[in-house]
CSV table of C-alpha atoms and ligand atoms in Angstrom, one decimal:
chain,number,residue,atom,x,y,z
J,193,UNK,CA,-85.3,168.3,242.3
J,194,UNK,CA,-82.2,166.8,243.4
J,195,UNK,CA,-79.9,169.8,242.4
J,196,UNK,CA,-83.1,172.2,244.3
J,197,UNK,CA,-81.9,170.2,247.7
J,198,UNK,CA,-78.4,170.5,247.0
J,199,UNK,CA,-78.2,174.3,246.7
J,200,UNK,CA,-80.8,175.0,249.3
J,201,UNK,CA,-78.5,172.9,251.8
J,202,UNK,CA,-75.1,174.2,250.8
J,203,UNK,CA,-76.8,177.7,251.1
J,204,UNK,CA,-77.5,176.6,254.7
J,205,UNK,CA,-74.4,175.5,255.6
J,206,UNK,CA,-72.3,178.4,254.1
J,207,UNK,CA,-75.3,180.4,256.4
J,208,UNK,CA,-73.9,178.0,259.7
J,209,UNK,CA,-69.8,178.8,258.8
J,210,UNK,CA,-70.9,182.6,258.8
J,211,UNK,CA,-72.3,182.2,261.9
J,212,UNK,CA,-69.6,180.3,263.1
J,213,UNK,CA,-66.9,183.3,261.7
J,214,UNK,CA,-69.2,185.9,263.2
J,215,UNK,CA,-69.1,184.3,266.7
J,216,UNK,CA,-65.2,183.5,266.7
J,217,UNK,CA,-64.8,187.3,265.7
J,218,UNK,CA,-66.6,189.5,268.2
J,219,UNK,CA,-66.4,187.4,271.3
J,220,UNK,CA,-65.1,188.7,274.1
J,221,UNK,CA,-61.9,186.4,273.8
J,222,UNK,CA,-59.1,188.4,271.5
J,223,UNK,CA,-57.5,189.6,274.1
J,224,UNK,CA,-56.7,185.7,275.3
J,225,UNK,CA,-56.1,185.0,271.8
J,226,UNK,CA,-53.3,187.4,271.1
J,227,UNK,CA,-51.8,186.1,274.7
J,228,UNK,CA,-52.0,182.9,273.6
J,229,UNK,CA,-50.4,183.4,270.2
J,230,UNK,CA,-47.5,185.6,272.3
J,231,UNK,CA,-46.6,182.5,274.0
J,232,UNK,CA,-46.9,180.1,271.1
J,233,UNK,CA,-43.7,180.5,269.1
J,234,UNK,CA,-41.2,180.2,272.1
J,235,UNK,CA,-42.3,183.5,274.1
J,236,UNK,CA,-42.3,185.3,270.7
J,237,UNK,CA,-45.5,187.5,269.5
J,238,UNK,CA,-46.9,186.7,266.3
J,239,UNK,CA,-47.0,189.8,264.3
J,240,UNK,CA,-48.3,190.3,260.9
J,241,UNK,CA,-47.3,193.2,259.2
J,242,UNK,CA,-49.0,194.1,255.4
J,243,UNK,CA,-46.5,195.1,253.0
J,244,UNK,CA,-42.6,196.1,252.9
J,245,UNK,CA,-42.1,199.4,254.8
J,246,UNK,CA,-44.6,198.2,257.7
J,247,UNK,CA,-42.6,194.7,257.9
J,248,UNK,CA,-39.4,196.6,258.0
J,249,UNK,CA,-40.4,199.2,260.7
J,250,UNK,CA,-42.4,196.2,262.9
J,251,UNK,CA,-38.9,194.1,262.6
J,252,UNK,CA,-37.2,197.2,264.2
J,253,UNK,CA,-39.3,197.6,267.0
J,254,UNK,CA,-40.6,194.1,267.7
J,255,UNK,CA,-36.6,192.9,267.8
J,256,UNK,CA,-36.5,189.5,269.1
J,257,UNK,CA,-39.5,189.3,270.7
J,258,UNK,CA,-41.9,189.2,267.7
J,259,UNK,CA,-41.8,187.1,264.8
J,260,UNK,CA,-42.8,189.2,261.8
J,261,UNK,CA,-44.4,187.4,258.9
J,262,UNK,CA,-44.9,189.8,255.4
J,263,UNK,CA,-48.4,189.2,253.7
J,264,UNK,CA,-46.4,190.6,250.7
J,265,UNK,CA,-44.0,189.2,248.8
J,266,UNK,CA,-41.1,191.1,247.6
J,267,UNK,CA,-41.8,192.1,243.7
J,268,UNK,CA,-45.5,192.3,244.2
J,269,UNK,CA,-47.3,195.6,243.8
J,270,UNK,CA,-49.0,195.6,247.3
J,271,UNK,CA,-51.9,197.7,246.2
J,272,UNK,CA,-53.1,194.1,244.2
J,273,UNK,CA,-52.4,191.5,247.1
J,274,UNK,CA,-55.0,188.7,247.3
J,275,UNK,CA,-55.0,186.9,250.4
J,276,UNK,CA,-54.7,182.9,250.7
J,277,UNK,CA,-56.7,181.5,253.4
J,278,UNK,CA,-53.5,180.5,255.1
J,279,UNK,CA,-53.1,184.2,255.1
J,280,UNK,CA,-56.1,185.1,256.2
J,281,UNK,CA,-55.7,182.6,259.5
J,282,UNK,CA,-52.4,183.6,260.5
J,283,UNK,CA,-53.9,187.2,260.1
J,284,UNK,CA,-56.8,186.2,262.4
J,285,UNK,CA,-54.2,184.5,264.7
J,286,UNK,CA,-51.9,187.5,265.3
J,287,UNK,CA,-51.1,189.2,268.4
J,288,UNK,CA,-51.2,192.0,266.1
J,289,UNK,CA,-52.0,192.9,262.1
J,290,UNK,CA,-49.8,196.0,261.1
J,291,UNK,CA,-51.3,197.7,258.3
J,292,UNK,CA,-52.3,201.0,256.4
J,293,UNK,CA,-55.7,201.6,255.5
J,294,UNK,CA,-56.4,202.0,252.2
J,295,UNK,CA,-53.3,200.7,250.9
J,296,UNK,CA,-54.7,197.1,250.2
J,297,UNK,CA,-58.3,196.2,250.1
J,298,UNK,CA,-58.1,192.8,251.0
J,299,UNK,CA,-56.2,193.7,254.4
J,300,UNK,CA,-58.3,196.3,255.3
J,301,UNK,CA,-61.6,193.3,254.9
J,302,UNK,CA,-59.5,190.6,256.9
J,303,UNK,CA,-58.0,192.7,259.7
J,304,UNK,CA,-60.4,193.1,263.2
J,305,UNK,CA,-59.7,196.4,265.1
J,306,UNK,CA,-58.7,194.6,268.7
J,307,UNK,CA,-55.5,192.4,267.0
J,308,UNK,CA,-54.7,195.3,264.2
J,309,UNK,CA,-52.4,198.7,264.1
J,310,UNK,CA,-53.6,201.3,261.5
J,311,UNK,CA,-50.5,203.4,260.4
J,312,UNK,CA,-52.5,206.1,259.2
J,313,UNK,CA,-54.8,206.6,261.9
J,314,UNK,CA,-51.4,207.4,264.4
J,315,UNK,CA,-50.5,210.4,261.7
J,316,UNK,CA,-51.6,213.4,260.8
J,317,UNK,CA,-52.8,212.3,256.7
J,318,UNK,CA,-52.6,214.5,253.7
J,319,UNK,CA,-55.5,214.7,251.1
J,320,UNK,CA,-55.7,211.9,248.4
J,321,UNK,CA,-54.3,213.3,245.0
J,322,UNK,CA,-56.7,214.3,242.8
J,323,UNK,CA,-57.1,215.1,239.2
J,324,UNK,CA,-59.1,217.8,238.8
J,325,UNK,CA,-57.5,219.0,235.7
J,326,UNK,CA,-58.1,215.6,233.7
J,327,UNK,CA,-61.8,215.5,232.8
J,328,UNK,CA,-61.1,212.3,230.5
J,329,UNK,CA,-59.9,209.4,232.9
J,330,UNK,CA,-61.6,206.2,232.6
J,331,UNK,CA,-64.0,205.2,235.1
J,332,UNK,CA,-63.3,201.4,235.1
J,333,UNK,CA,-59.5,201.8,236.1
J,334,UNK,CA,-60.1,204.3,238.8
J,335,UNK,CA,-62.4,201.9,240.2
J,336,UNK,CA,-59.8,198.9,240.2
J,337,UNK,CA,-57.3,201.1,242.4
J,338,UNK,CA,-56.9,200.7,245.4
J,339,UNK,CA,-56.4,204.3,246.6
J,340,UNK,CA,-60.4,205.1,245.2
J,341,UNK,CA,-62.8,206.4,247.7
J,342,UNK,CA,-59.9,207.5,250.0
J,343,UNK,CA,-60.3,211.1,251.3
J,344,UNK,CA,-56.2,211.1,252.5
J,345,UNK,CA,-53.5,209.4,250.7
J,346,UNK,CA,-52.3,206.6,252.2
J,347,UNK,CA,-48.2,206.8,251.0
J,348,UNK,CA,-47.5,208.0,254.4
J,349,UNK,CA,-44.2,205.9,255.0
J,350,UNK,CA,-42.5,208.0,252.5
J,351,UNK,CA,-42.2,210.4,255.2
J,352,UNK,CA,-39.6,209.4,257.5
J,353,UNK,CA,-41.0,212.0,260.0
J,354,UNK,CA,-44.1,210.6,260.4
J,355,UNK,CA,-42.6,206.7,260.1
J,356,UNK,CA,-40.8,207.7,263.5
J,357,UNK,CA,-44.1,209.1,264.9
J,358,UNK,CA,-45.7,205.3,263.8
J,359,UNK,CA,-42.6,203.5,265.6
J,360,UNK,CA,-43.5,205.1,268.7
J,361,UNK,CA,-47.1,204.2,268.4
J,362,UNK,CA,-46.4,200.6,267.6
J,363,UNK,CA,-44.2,200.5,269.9
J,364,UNK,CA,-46.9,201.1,272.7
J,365,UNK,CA,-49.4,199.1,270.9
J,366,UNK,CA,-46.6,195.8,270.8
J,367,UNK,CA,-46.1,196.5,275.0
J,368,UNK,CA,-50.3,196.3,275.0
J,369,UNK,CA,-50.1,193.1,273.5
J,370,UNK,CA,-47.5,191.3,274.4
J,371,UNK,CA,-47.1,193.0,278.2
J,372,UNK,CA,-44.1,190.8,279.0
J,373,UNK,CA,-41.7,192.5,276.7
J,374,UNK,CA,-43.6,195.8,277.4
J,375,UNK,CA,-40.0,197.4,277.6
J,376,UNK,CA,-38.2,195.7,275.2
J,377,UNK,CA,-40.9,197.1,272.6
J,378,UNK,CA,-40.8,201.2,274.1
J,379,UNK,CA,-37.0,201.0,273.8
J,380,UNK,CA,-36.5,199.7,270.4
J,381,UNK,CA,-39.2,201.7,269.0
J,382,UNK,CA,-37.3,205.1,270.9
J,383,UNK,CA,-34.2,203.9,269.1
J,384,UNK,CA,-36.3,203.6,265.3
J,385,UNK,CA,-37.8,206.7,266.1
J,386,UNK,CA,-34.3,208.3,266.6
J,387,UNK,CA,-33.0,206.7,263.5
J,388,UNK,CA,-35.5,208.1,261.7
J,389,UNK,CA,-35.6,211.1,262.9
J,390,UNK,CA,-31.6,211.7,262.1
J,391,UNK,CA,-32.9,210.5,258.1
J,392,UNK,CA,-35.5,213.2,258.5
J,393,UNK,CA,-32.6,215.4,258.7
J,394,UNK,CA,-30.5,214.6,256.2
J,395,UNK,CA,-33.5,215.2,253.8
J,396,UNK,CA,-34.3,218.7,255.4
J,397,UNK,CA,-30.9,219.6,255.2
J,398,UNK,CA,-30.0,218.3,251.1
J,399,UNK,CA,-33.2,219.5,250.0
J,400,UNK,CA,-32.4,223.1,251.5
J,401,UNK,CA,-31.1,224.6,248.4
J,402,UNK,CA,-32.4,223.1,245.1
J,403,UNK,CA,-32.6,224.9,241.6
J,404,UNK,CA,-36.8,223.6,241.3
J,405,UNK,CA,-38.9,222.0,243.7
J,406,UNK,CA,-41.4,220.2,241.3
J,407,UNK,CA,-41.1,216.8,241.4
J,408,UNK,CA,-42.7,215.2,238.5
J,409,UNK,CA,-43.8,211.1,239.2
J,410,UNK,CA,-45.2,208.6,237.2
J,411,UNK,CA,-47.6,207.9,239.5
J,412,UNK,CA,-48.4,210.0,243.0
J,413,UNK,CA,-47.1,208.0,245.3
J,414,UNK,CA,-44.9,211.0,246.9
J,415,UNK,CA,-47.5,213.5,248.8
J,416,UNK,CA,-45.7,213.1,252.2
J,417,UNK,CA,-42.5,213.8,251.2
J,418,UNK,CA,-43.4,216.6,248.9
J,419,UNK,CA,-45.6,217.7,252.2
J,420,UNK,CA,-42.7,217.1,254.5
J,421,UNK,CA,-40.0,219.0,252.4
J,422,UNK,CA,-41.5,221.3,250.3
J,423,UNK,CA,-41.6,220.2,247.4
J,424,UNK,CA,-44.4,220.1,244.6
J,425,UNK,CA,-45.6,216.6,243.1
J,426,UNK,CA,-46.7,215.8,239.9
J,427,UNK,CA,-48.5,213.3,239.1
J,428,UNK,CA,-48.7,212.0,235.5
J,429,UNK,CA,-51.2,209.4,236.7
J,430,UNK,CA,-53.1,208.3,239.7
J,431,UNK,CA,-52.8,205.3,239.3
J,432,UNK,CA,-49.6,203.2,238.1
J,433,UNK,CA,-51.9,201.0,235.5
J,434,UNK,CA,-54.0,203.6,233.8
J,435,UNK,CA,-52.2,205.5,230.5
J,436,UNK,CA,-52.4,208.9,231.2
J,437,UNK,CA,-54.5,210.7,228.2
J,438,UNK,CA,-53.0,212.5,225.6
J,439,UNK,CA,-54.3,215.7,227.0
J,440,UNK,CA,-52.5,215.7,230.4
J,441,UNK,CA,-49.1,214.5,229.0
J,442,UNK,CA,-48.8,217.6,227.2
J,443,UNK,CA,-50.4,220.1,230.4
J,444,UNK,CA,-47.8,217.9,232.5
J,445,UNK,CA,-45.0,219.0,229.9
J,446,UNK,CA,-45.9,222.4,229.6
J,447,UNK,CA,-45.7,222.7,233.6
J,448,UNK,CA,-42.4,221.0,233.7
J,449,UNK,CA,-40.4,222.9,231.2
J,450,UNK,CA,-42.1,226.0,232.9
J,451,UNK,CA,-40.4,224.7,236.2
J,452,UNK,CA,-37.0,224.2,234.9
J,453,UNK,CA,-37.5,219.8,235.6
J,454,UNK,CA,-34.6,218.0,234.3
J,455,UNK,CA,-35.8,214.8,234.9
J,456,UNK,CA,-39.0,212.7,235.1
J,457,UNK,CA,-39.0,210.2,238.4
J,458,UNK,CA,-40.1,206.5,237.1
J,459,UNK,CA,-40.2,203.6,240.0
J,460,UNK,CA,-39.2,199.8,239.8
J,461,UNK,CA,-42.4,198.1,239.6
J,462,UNK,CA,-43.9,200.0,236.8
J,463,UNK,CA,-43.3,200.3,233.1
J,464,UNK,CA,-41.1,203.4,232.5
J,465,UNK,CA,-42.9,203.7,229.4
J,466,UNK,CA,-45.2,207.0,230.2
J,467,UNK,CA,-42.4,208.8,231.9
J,468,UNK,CA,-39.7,208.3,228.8
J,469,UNK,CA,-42.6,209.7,226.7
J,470,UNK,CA,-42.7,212.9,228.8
J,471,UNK,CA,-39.2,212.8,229.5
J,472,UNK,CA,-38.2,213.0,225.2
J,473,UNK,CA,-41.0,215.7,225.0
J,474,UNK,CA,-39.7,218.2,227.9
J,475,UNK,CA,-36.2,217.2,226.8
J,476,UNK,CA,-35.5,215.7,230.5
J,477,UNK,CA,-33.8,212.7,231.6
J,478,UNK,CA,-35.8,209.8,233.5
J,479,UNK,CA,-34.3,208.5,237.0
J,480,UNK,CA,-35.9,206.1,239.6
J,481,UNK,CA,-37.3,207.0,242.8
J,482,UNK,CA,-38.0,204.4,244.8
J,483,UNK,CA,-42.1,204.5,246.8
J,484,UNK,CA,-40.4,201.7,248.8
J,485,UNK,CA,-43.6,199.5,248.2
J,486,UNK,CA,-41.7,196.2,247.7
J,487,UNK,CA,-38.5,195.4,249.0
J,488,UNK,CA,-35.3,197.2,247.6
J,489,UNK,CA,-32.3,195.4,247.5
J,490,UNK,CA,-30.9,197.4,250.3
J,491,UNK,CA,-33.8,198.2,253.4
J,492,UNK,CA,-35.9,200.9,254.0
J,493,UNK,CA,-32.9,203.4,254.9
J,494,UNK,CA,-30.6,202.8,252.3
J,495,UNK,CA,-33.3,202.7,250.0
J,496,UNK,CA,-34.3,206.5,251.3
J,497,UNK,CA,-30.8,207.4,251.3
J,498,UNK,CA,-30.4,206.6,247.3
J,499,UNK,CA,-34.2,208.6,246.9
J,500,UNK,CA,-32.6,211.4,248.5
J,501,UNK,CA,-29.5,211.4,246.3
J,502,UNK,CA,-31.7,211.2,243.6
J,503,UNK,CA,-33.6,213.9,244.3
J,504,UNK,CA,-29.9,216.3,245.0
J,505,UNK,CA,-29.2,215.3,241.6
J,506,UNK,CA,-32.4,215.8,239.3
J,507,UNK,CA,-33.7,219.0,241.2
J,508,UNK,CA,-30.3,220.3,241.1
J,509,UNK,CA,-29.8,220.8,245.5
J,510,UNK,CA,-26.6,222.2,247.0
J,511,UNK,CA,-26.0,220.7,250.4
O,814,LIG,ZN1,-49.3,203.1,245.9
């Protein structure tokens, strides 16, 4: 009887904070909100950005007047970021959430579309990689990945190209919000764009010449800049956690000794374990590129600039 009441109450008052939630979130006052928060932290806009490569670019462009808070810290995988609720307020508190659909499920369920900046919505996206060939991959772990029920793949900052394209469009989405530093935002975001334009180039010009273009990953987290400079991923898995079957380690072998691949790409926050497998098979040598979701010891540049060296070496480029 007693235990009856108690639910039926706490049910209604879990039904009253919905309410409540529902009514903060789609009144008509964001727009005051993010001009409040602007003003909050000494004339600095509170910006929010999701994981590494979007903190790094919205530091660039929002110079000194945003303060940029990471919802990720460095070391964790991004794709697997639960929020506190801490995190969640200073999310709904923002000036502006910068983020990338798709990357991390519990962003994409806290973010509201007047205080948030979709990466991949201001780029032209590339299909989500697909394995068509491997019949036998386990249902369960596809469903735990982030990436699932994606149509494009949402790795997009691994193109530097389209990175500069974002910095222009955050820029003008940082003047929207924070019109006071309107052209503090446009300039600084010109200048990233420029910067990563000129990294751009140095990829286009050391991968020129190279003795095979297949790139073969432990996971696929490299679509843009296989897109962006011709070259051909290959994925051993999808996704980072799941062991690849038995079946497509040895298709992925056959294709890489067929290709002439010296080496097989492994990253810092997974196992090498998979890739030294297929490395001892094909006879190949493993090497790290980094997907730059975490921060490297260096920043995003550097960190592209020792991928790119990387690359020279294991697909065998003349500059
Ligand atoms: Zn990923």
């Amino acid at each position: 009887m007693m235990s009856g009441f108690s639910r039926s109450r706490a049910v209604g008052l879990l039904a009253a904070a919905a309410l409540l939630t529902a009514t903060a979130a789609c009144g008509s006052g964001s727009a005051e909100t993010a001009a409040t928060s602007s003003s909050a932290d000494g004339g600095k806009a509170e910006v929010v950005a999701a994981f590494y490569p979007l903190q790094w670019l919205t530091e660039q462009v929002g110079g000194s007047d945003a303060s940029v808070t990471g919802l990720t810290a460095p070391g964790v995988e991004p794709h697997d970021l639960e929020l506190s609720i801490q995190q969640v307020t200073e999310l709904k508190d923002a000036a502006l959430t910068v983020y990338i659909k798709g990357i991390q499920p519990a962003v994409d369920d806290a973010v509201e579309p007047d205080t948030s900046f979709d990466a991949a919505i201001a780029v032209t996206t590339i299909p989500a990689g697909e394995h068509t060939e491997e019949e036998g991959a386990e249902e369960g772990a596809e469903e735990e990945h982030g990436h699932e029920e994606l149509s494009y793949d949402p790795h997009l900052w691994l193109d530097p190209a389209r990175l500069a394209t974002v910095a222009t469009k955050l820029g003008e989405r940082l003047a929207a919000a924070d019109p006071a530093h309107a052209q503090g935002y446009k300039d600084r975001a010109a200048k990233t764009a420029a910067t990563l334009g000129t990294l751009d180039q140095e990829f286009t010009k050391g991968l020129t010449t190279c003795k095979t273009r297949t790139l073969v990953t432990a996971h696929e987290a490299f679509g843009y800049l296989a897109d962006r400079y011709k070259l051909k991923q290959v994925g051993i898995t999808l996704d980072p956690e799941t062991e690849p079957s038995p079946t497509r380690l040895s298709e992925v072998a056959k294709l890489a000794k067929a290709e002439g691949v010296t080496t097989i790409f492994t990253e810092s926050l997974v196992s090498p374990k998979v890739a030294e497998v297929l490395a001892a098979q094909v006879g190949a040598k493993t090497a790290v590129l980094d997907p730059l979701e975490s921060k490297p010891s260096g920043d995003y540049l550097s960190a592209m600039r020792d991928n790119l060296k990387t690359l020279q070496t294991a697909l065998g480029c003349t500059a």
